[in-house]
Tab-separated table of C-alpha atoms in Angstrom:
chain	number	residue	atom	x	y	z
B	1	UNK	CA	83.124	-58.662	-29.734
B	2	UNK	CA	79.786	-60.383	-30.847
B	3	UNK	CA	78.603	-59.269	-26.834
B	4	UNK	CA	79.440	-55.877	-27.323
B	5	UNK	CA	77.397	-55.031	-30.634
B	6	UNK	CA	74.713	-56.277	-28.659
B	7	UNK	CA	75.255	-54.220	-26.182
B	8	UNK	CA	75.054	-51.210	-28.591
B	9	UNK	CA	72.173	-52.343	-30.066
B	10	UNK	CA	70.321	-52.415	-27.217
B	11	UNK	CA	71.189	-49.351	-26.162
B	12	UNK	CA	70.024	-47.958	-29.455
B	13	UNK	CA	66.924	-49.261	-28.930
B	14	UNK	CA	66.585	-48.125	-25.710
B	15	UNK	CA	67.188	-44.521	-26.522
B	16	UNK	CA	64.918	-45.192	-29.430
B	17	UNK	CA	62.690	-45.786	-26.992
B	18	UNK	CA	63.067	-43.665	-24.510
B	19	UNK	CA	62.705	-40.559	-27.123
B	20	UNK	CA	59.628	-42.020	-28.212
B	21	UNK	CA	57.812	-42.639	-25.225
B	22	UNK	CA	59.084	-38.852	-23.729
B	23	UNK	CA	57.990	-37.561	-26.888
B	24	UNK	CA	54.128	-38.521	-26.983
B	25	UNK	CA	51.807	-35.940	-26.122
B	26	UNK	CA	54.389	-33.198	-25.977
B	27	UNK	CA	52.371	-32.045	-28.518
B	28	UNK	CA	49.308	-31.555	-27.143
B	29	UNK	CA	50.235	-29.960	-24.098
B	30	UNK	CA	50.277	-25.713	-23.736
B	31	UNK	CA	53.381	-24.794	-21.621
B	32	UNK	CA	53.123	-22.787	-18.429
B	33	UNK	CA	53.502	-19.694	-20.427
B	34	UNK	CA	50.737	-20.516	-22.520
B	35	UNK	CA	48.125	-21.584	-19.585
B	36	UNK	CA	49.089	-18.182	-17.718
B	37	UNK	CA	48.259	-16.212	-21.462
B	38	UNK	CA	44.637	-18.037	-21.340
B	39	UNK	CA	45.349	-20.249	-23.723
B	40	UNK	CA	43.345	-23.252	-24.108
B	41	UNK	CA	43.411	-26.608	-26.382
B	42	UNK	CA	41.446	-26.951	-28.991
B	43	UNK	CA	41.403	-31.128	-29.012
B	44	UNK	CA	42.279	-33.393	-25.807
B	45	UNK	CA	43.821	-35.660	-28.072
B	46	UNK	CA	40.653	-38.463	-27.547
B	47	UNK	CA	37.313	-37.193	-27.912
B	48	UNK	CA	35.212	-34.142	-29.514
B	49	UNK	CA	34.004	-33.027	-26.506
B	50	UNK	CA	32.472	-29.498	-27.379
B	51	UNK	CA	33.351	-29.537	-30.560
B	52	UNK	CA	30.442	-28.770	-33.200
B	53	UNK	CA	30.206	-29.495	-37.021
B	54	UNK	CA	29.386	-27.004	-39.756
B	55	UNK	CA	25.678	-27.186	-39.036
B	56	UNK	CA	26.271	-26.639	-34.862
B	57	UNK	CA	25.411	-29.705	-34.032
B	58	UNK	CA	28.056	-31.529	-31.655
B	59	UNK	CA	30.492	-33.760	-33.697
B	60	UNK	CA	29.449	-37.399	-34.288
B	61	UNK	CA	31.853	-40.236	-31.741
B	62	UNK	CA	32.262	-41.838	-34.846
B	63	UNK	CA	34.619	-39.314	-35.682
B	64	UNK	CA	36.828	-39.672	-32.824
B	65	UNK	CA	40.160	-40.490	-33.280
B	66	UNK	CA	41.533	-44.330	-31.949
């Protein structure tokens, strides 16, 4: 008995797991569809590459995300 609650729990934690894992940077990705309609991201997700502040002049590292 006590072997097969373990065996659910780690099978909850490996679907836990494996959603999380499949799930990063889903959002930050433009679909085929999107690509083919020229459309482009606005953030890479780790720097401000080409990205300007309210005065135009390119965004401070310090600002990058960790």
């Amino acid at each position: 008995m006590k072997r097969q609650q373990e065996l659910r729990i780690a099978m909850a934690l490996a679907f836990v797991f494996v959603a999380f894992i499949k799930g990063q940077g889903a959002e930050n990705e433009l679909t085929s569809a999107e690509k083919a309609a020229g459309w482009i991201l606005l953030f890479d997700g780790r720097s401000t590459d080409g990205w300007l502040d309210s005065k135009e002049k390119p965004v401070a590292a310090s600002h990058v995300l960790k």
